[in-house]
PDB file of C-alpha atoms in Angstrom:
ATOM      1  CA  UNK A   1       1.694  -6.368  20.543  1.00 42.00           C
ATOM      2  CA  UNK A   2       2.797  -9.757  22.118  1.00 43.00           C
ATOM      3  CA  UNK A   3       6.074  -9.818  20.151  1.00 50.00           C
ATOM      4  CA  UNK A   4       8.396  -6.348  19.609  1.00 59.00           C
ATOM      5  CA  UNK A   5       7.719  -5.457  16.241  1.00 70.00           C
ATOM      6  CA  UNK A   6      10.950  -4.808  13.805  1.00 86.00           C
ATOM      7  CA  UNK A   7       9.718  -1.493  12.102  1.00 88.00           C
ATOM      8  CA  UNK A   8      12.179  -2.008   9.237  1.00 90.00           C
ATOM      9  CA  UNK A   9      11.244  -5.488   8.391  1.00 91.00           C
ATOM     10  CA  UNK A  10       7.090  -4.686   8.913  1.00 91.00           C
ATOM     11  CA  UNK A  11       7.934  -1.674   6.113  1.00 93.00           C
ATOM     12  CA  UNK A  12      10.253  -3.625   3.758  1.00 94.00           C
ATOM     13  CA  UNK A  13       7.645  -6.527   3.558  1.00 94.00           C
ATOM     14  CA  UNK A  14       4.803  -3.932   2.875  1.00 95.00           C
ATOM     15  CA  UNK A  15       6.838  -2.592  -0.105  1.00 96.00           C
ATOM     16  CA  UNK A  16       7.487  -6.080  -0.936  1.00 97.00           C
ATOM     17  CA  UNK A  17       3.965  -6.917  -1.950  1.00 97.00           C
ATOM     18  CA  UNK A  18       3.469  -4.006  -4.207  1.00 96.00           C
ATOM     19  CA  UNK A  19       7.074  -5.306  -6.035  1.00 96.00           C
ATOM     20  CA  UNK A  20       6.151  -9.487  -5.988  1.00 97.00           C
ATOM     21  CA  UNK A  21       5.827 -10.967  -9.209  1.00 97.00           C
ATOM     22  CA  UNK A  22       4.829 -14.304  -8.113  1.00 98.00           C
ATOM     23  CA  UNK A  23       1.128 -14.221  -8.006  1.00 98.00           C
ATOM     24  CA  UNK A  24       1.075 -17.228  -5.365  1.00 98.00           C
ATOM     25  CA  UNK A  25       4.102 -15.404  -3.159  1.00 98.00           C
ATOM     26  CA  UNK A  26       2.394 -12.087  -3.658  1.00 97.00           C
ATOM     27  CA  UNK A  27      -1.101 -13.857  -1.959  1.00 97.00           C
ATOM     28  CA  UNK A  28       0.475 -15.464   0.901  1.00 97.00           C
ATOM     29  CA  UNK A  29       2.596 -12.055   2.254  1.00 96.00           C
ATOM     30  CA  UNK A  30      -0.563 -10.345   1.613  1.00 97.00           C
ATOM     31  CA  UNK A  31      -1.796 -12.992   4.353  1.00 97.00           C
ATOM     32  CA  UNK A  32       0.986 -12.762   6.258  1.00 96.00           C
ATOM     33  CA  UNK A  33       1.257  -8.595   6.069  1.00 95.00           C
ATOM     34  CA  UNK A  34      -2.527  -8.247   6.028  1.00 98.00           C
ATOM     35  CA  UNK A  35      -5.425  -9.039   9.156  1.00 97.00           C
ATOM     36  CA  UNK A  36      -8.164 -11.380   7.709  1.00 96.00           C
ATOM     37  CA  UNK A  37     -10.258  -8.444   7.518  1.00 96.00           C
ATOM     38  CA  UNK A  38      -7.691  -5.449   6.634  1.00 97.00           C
ATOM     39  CA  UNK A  39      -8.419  -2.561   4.638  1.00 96.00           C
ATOM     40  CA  UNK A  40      -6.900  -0.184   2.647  1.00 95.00           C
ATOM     41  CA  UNK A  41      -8.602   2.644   2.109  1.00 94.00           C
ATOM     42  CA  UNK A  42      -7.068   5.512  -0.907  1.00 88.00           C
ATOM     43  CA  UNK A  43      -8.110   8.683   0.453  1.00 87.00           C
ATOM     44  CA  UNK A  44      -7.434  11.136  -2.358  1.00 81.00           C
ATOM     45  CA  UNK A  45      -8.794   9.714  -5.316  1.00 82.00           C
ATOM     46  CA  UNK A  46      -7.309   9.939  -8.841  1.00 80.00           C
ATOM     47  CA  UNK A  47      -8.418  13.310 -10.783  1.00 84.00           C
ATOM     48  CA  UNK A  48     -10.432  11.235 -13.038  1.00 85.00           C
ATOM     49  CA  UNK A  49     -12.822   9.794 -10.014  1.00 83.00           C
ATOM     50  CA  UNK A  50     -13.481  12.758  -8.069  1.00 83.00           C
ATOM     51  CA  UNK A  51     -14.476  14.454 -12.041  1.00 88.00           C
ATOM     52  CA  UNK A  52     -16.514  11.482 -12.533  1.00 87.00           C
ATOM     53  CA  UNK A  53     -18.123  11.669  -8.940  1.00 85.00           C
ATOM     54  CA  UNK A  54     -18.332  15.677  -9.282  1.00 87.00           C
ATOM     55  CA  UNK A  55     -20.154  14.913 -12.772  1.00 88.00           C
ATOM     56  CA  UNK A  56     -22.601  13.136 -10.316  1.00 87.00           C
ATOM     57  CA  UNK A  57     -23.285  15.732  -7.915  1.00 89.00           C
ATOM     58  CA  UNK A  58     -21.707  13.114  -5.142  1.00 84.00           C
ATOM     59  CA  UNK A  59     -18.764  14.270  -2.668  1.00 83.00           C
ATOM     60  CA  UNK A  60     -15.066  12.624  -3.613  1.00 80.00           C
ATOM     61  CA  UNK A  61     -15.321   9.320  -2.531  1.00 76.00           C
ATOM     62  CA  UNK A  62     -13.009   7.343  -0.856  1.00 79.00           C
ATOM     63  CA  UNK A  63     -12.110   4.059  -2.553  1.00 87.00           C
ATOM     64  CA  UNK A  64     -11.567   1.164  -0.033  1.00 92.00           C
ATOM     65  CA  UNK A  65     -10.822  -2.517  -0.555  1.00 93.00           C
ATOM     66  CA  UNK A  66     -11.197  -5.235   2.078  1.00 95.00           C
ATOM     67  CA  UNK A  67     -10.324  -8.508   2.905  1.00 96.00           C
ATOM     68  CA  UNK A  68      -7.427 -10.847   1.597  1.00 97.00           C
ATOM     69  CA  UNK A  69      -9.030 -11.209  -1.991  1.00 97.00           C
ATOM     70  CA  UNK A  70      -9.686  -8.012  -2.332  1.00 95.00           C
ATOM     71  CA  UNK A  71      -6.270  -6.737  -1.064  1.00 96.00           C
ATOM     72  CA  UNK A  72      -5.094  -9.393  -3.513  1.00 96.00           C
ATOM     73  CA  UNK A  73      -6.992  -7.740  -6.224  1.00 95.00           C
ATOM     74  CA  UNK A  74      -5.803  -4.564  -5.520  1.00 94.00           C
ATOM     75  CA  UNK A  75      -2.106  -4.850  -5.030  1.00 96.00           C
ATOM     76  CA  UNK A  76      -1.940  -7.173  -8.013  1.00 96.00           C
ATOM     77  CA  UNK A  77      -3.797  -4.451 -10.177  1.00 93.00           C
ATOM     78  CA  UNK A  78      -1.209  -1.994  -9.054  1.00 93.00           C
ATOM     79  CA  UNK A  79       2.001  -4.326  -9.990  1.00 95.00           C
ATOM     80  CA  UNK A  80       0.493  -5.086 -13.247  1.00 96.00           C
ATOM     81  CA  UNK A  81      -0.070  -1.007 -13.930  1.00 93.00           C
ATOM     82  CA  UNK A  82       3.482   0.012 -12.477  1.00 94.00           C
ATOM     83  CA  UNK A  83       5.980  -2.652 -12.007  1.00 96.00           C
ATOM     84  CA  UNK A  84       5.543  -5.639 -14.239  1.00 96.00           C
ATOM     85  CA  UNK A  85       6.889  -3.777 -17.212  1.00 96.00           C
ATOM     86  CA  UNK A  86      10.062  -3.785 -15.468  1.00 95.00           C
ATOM     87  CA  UNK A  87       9.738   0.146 -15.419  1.00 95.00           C
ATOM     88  CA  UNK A  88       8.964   1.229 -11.901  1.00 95.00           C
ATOM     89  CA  UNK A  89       9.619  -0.411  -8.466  1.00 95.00           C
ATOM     90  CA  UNK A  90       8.526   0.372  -4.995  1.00 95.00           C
ATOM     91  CA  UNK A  91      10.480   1.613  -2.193  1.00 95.00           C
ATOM     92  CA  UNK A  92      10.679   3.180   0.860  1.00 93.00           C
ATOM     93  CA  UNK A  93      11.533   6.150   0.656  1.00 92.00           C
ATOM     94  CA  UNK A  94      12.424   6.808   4.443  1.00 91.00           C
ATOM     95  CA  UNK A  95      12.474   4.946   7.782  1.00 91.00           C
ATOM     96  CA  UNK A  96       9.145   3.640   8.918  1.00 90.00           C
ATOM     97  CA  UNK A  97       7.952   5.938  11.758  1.00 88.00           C
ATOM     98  CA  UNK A  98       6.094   4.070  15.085  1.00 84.00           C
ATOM     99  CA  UNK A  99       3.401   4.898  17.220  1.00 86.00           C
ATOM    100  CA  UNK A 100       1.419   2.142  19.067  1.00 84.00           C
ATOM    101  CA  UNK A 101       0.011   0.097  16.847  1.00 89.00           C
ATOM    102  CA  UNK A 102       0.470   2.801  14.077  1.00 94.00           C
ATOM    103  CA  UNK A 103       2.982   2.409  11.421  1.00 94.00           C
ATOM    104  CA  UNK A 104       3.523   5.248   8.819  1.00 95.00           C
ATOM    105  CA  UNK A 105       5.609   4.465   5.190  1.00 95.00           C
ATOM    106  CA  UNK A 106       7.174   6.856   2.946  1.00 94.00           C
ATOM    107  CA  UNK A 107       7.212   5.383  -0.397  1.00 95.00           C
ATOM    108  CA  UNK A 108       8.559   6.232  -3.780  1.00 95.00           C
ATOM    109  CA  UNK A 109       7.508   4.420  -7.080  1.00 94.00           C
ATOM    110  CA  UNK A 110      11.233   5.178  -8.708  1.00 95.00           C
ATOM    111  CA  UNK A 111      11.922   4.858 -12.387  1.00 95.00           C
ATOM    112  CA  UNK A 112      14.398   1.796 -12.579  1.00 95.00           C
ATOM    113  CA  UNK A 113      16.146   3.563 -15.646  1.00 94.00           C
ATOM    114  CA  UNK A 114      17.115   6.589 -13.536  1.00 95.00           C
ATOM    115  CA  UNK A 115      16.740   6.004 -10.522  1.00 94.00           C
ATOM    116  CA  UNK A 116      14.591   8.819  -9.849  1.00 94.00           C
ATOM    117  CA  UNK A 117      11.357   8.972  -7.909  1.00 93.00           C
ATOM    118  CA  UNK A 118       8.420   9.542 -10.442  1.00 93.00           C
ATOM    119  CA  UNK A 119       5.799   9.053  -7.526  1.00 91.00           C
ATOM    120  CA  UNK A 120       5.528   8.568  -3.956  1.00 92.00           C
ATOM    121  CA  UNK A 121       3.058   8.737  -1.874  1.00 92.00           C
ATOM    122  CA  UNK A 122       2.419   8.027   2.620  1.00 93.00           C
ATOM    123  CA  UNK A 123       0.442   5.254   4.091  1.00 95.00           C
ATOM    124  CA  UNK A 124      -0.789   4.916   7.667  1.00 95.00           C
ATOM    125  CA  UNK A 125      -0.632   1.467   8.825  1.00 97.00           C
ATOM    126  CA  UNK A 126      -2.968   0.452  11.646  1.00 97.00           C
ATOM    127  CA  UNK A 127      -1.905  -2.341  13.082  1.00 95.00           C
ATOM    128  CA  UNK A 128      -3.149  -5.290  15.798  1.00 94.00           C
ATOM    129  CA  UNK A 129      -1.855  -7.091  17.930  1.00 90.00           C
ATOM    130  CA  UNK A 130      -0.067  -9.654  15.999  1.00 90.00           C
ATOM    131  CA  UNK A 131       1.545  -6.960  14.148  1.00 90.00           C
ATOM    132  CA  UNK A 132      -0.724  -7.415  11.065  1.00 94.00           C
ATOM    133  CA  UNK A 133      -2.032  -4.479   9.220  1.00 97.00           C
ATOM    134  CA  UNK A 134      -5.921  -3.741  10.421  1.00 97.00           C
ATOM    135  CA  UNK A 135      -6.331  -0.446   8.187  1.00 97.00           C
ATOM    136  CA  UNK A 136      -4.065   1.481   5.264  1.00 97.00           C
ATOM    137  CA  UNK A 137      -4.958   4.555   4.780  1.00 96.00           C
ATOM    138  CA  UNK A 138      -3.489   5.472   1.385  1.00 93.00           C
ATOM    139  CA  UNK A 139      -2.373   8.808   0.475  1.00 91.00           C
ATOM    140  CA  UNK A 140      -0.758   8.945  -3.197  1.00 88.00           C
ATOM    141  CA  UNK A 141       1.886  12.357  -3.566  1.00 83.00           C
ATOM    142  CA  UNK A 142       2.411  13.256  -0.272  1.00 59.00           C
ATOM    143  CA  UNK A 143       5.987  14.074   0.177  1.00 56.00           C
TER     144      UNK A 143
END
């Protein structure tokens, strides 16, 4: 990477996106987080996907987004589900862990009533060399 990258700050403004409630903020850190041609890819689908693709005689799926739009799409779809109500926010749950050009996040979706983690999940962050996040791959309630 041509600059040292500041593990903390690279996690807290992944995080950030999920929690933005500006639309127009929310798009440009997605730019700024996100390589023009990113992906995050969910690698354990919900229940209700790998039924439907089991219903199908297909194997589970993996459900991947690309590009700013999409990412856009996506991250937006999840703050409207869990965060906009003013229930849930995202967090980290513990320090970012590096490897070159890999980034992994511990997150919790916590309750903002209690306090309490209700969800959490671990994302692998590839990264280039501008820091920017090249692939994210997704996996929801891994501890």
């Amino acid at each position: 990477m041509s600059n040292p990258l500041d593990i903390k700050q690279c996690a807290d403004r992944y995080v950030a996106q999920w929690n933005e409630p500006d639309p127009a903020a929310r798009a440009a850190l997605i730019r700024e987080v996100w390589a023009l041609d990113g992906a995050q890819v969910l690698v354990d689908p919900p229940q209700e996907i790998r039924e439907a693709a089991a219903g199908l005689a297909f194997a589970v799926p993996p459900l991947e987004v690309r590009g700013h739009d999409a990412l856009n799409a996506r991250v937006t779809r999840a703050y409207e589900m869990f965060v906009a109500s003013g229930e849930h926010v995202f967090e980290c749950a513990e320090a970012a862990s590096l490897l070159p050009h890999v980034l992994s996040i511990r997150w919790s979706m916590v309750s903002t009533h209690t306090g309490q983690a209700v969800g959490g999940g671990l994302d692998i962050l590839a990264l280039d060399s501008d820091g920017r996040i090249c692939t994210d791959h997704q996996f929801i309630g891994v501890n």
